[in-house]
């Protein structure tokens, strides 16, 4: 990820206070309109695949929170929501490890569960999560990811509902961050050198 530079978007003590120039530049990769259109399609597909059944959305924090908020509103069925949190990335490189920082608040046993992720990169996070969640015996455990970077895949994971396949770029926005920033962009963008 050679094109990722340290910047100061919205960070107290950053650009405004230190007088330093922001070095990150973000170019639009997937527009807000394209995302909304695809999220609507995924929402309809999830409910069409499970007629008359309640859907339990399980979001992987923090990256999935915006995607899941939109997705939940696009599923014309009974929906419940829960979240879990694992630590994965620092900056733009993988630590290769995942750690559970927050578990679910409701049992998933016997439910139709859709695990909602922002992005599947190496597949390590999703793979580890699926193994733990399967042992809790949901009726169905499906996966839904906004983005997939197949070029970096290390572990094969099933993706039942996918928004977009993207090239090997570090992306931010629509929930995805770089060092905690850029999640609030309404589109998905790639970080570039300024
Ligand atoms: P994986 O375990 O390698 O599949 O990585 C999954 C996690 O890494 C995602 O849930 C993201 O939090 C983070 N991640 C991977 N690629 C990107 C990216 O391009 N931008 C922001 N976060 C990323
Ligand atoms: Mg994530």
Short mmCIF file of C-alpha atoms and ligand atoms in Angstrom, two decimals:
data_model
loop_
_atom_site.label_atom_id
_atom_site.label_comp_id
_atom_site.label_asym_id
_atom_site.label_seq_id
_atom_site.Cartn_x
_atom_site.Cartn_y
_atom_site.Cartn_z
CA UNK A 1 0.00 0.00 0.00
CA UNK A 2 2.65 2.48 -1.03
CA UNK A 3 0.17 5.22 -1.84
CA UNK A 4 -1.13 5.62 1.72
CA UNK A 5 0.30 8.65 3.49
CA UNK A 6 -0.32 9.93 6.98
CA UNK A 7 -2.86 12.71 6.92
CA UNK A 8 -5.03 14.67 9.28
CA UNK A 9 -8.68 14.50 8.21
CA UNK A 10 -10.84 15.73 11.06
CA UNK A 11 -8.22 14.90 13.68
CA UNK A 12 -7.94 17.40 16.54
CA UNK A 13 -4.42 18.76 16.52
CA UNK A 14 -4.06 17.82 12.88
CA UNK A 15 -4.29 20.08 9.88
CA UNK A 16 -6.12 22.96 11.55
CA UNK A 17 -4.17 23.15 14.79
CA UNK A 18 -0.66 22.16 13.77
CA UNK A 19 -0.73 24.00 10.46
CA UNK A 20 0.40 20.80 8.70
CA UNK A 21 -0.97 20.05 5.28
CA UNK A 22 -3.26 17.02 4.92
CA UNK A 23 -1.37 14.46 2.85
CA UNK A 24 -4.18 12.04 2.09
CA UNK A 25 -6.33 12.41 -0.96
CA UNK A 26 -9.29 10.19 -1.64
CA UNK A 27 -10.62 9.42 -5.11
CA UNK A 28 -14.14 8.07 -5.61
CA UNK A 29 -14.23 4.38 -6.46
CA UNK A 30 -17.94 3.60 -5.92
CA UNK A 31 -20.45 6.45 -5.82
CA UNK A 32 -23.08 6.85 -3.10
CA UNK A 33 -25.80 6.25 -5.73
CA UNK A 34 -24.26 2.96 -6.89
CA UNK A 35 -23.94 1.80 -3.28
CA UNK A 36 -27.58 2.62 -2.48
CA UNK A 37 -28.79 0.78 -5.60
CA UNK A 38 -26.76 -2.33 -4.74
CA UNK A 39 -27.80 -2.27 -1.05
CA UNK A 40 -31.47 -2.20 -2.12
CA UNK A 41 -30.89 -5.25 -4.35
CA UNK A 42 -29.13 -7.17 -1.58
CA UNK A 43 -31.88 -6.34 0.92
CA UNK A 44 -34.55 -7.62 -1.45
CA UNK A 45 -32.53 -10.78 -2.18
CA UNK A 46 -32.09 -11.59 1.52
CA UNK A 47 -35.81 -11.45 2.20
CA UNK A 48 -36.76 -13.20 -1.07
CA UNK A 49 -34.45 -16.09 -0.13
CA UNK A 50 -36.21 -16.52 3.24
CA UNK A 51 -39.92 -15.88 2.68
CA UNK A 52 -41.87 -15.26 5.87
CA UNK A 53 -38.80 -15.72 8.10
CA UNK A 54 -37.28 -13.16 10.47
CA UNK A 55 -33.71 -12.18 9.62
CA UNK A 56 -31.09 -11.62 12.33
CA UNK A 57 -28.40 -9.19 11.14
CA UNK A 58 -25.07 -9.51 12.93
CA UNK A 59 -22.75 -6.61 12.17
CA UNK A 60 -18.98 -6.73 12.55
CA UNK A 61 -17.99 -3.43 14.17
CA UNK A 62 -16.93 -0.87 13.42
CA UNK A 63 -16.68 -1.06 9.64
CA UNK A 64 -20.15 -2.46 8.98
CA UNK A 65 -22.22 0.10 10.87
CA UNK A 66 -23.22 2.33 7.96
CA UNK A 67 -23.74 -0.54 5.49
CA UNK A 68 -25.84 -2.44 8.03
CA UNK A 69 -27.97 0.60 8.87
CA UNK A 70 -28.86 1.00 5.19
CA UNK A 71 -29.21 -2.74 4.58
CA UNK A 72 -31.61 -3.22 7.51
CA UNK A 73 -33.90 -0.60 6.00
CA UNK A 74 -33.85 -2.38 2.64
CA UNK A 75 -35.03 -5.76 3.94
CA UNK A 76 -38.83 -6.00 3.67
CA UNK A 77 -39.14 -8.61 6.47
CA UNK A 78 -38.88 -8.78 10.26
CA UNK A 79 -35.30 -7.80 11.12
CA UNK A 80 -33.35 -7.88 14.37
CA UNK A 81 -29.85 -6.47 14.78
CA UNK A 82 -26.87 -7.29 16.93
CA UNK A 83 -23.16 -6.54 16.72
CA UNK A 84 -19.81 -8.01 17.62
CA UNK A 85 -16.35 -6.59 17.46
CA UNK A 86 -13.01 -8.09 16.59
CA UNK A 87 -9.72 -6.32 16.20
CA UNK A 88 -8.00 -6.85 12.89
CA UNK A 89 -6.11 -4.06 11.15
CA UNK A 90 -3.87 -1.27 12.38
CA UNK A 91 -3.37 1.38 9.71
CA UNK A 92 -3.21 -0.28 6.32
CA UNK A 93 -1.38 -3.51 7.11
CA UNK A 94 -2.82 -6.68 8.59
CA UNK A 95 -1.61 -7.90 11.94
CA UNK A 96 -2.65 -11.38 10.78
CA UNK A 97 -4.46 -11.89 14.06
CA UNK A 98 -8.00 -11.43 15.24
CA UNK A 99 -9.15 -10.89 18.78
CA UNK A 100 -12.73 -10.80 20.07
CA UNK A 101 -13.31 -7.49 21.79
CA UNK A 102 -17.09 -7.60 22.05
CA UNK A 103 -19.43 -10.56 21.69
CA UNK A 104 -23.09 -10.67 20.67
CA UNK A 105 -25.83 -9.70 23.13
CA UNK A 106 -28.46 -12.24 22.00
CA UNK A 107 -28.19 -15.98 21.28
CA UNK A 108 -28.10 -16.92 17.58
CA UNK A 109 -29.12 -20.57 18.04
CA UNK A 110 -31.91 -21.60 15.66
CA UNK A 111 -32.02 -18.23 13.88
CA UNK A 112 -31.38 -17.17 10.32
CA UNK A 113 -28.24 -15.11 10.80
CA UNK A 114 -26.66 -12.80 8.24
CA UNK A 115 -23.13 -11.80 9.24
CA UNK A 116 -22.51 -8.31 7.85
CA UNK A 117 -18.93 -7.21 7.07
CA UNK A 118 -17.56 -4.10 5.40
CA UNK A 119 -14.87 -5.85 3.41
CA UNK A 120 -13.37 -9.28 2.92
CA UNK A 121 -9.70 -8.82 2.26
CA UNK A 122 -7.55 -11.83 3.20
CA UNK A 123 -10.63 -13.62 4.55
CA UNK A 124 -8.97 -14.24 7.93
CA UNK A 125 -11.53 -12.30 9.97
CA UNK A 126 -14.59 -13.87 8.33
CA UNK A 127 -13.11 -17.36 8.51
CA UNK A 128 -12.40 -17.11 12.25
CA UNK A 129 -15.83 -15.60 12.93
CA UNK A 130 -17.67 -18.27 10.97
CA UNK A 131 -16.00 -21.05 12.93
CA UNK A 132 -17.03 -19.56 16.27
CA UNK A 133 -20.57 -18.67 15.19
CA UNK A 134 -21.25 -22.05 13.55
CA UNK A 135 -20.54 -23.77 16.86
CA UNK A 136 -23.49 -21.84 18.32
CA UNK A 137 -25.84 -23.66 15.93
CA UNK A 138 -27.82 -21.03 14.07
CA UNK A 139 -30.40 -22.50 11.66
CA UNK A 140 -28.56 -20.73 8.87
CA UNK A 141 -25.37 -18.66 8.89
CA UNK A 142 -25.04 -16.46 5.83
CA UNK A 143 -22.39 -13.89 4.99
CA UNK A 144 -22.86 -10.47 3.48
CA UNK A 145 -19.99 -8.15 2.57
CA UNK A 146 -20.08 -4.76 0.95
CA UNK A 147 -16.68 -5.25 -0.66
CA UNK A 148 -14.37 -8.08 -1.66
CA UNK A 149 -10.68 -7.85 -2.65
CA UNK A 150 -10.13 -11.28 -4.21
CA UNK A 151 -6.51 -10.57 -5.13
CA UNK A 152 -5.48 -10.61 -1.48
CA UNK A 153 -7.43 -13.67 -0.39
CA UNK A 154 -5.55 -16.09 1.88
CA UNK A 155 -8.49 -18.07 3.25
CA UNK A 156 -11.45 -19.24 1.19
CA UNK A 157 -14.69 -17.95 2.71
CA UNK A 158 -18.25 -18.19 1.36
CA UNK A 159 -19.84 -14.83 0.50
CA UNK A 160 -23.59 -15.28 0.12
CA UNK A 161 -24.39 -11.63 -0.58
CA UNK A 162 -21.76 -9.31 -2.07
CA UNK A 163 -21.90 -5.63 -2.93
CA UNK A 164 -18.84 -5.08 -5.11
CA UNK A 165 -15.59 -6.75 -6.08
CA UNK A 166 -12.73 -4.23 -5.99
CA UNK A 167 -9.07 -4.18 -7.04
CA UNK A 168 -6.22 -4.34 -4.54
CA UNK A 169 -6.49 -0.76 -3.24
CA UNK A 170 -6.83 0.48 0.31
CA UNK A 171 -10.34 1.90 0.47
CA UNK A 172 -12.16 4.16 2.90
CA UNK A 173 -15.65 5.58 3.37
CA UNK A 174 -19.17 4.22 3.93
CA UNK A 175 -17.94 2.79 7.25
CA UNK A 176 -14.39 1.86 6.24
CA UNK A 177 -11.53 3.69 7.90
CA UNK A 178 -7.87 4.49 7.70
CA UNK A 179 -6.60 4.85 11.28
CA UNK A 180 -10.12 5.63 12.48
CA UNK A 181 -10.86 8.34 9.95
CA UNK A 182 -12.86 8.66 6.70
CA UNK A 183 -15.74 6.37 7.82
CA UNK A 184 -18.21 9.22 7.26
CA UNK A 185 -17.70 9.54 3.50
CA UNK A 186 -20.97 8.66 1.72
CA UNK A 187 -19.01 6.87 -1.05
CA UNK A 188 -16.20 4.32 -1.17
CA UNK A 189 -12.91 5.92 -2.14
CA UNK A 190 -9.29 4.93 -2.59
CA UNK A 191 -6.54 6.76 -0.74
CA UNK A 192 -4.04 8.37 -3.07
CA UNK A 193 -0.90 10.39 -2.68
CA UNK A 194 -1.71 14.08 -2.56
P1 LIG B 1 -9.40 -9.70 6.39
O1 LIG B 1 -9.41 -10.43 7.70
O2 LIG B 1 -8.02 -9.60 5.80
O3 LIG B 1 -10.39 -10.20 5.39
O4 LIG B 1 -9.72 -8.19 6.72
C1 LIG B 1 -10.94 -7.79 7.09
C2 LIG B 1 -10.90 -6.46 7.80
O5 LIG B 1 -9.74 -5.66 7.47
C3 LIG B 1 -12.07 -5.63 7.35
O6 LIG B 1 -13.19 -5.91 8.13
C4 LIG B 1 -11.57 -4.22 7.51
O7 LIG B 1 -11.80 -3.77 8.82
C5 LIG B 1 -10.08 -4.31 7.28
N1 LIG B 1 -9.72 -3.90 5.90
C6 LIG B 1 -9.26 -4.69 4.91
N2 LIG B 1 -9.04 -4.01 3.78
C7 LIG B 1 -9.39 -2.72 4.06
C8 LIG B 1 -9.40 -1.51 3.28
O8 LIG B 1 -9.06 -1.45 2.09
N3 LIG B 1 -9.84 -0.40 3.92
C9 LIG B 1 -10.24 -0.39 5.23
N4 LIG B 1 -10.25 -1.50 5.98
C10 LIG B 1 -9.81 -2.66 5.41
MG1 LIG B 2 -13.95 -4.54 9.66
#
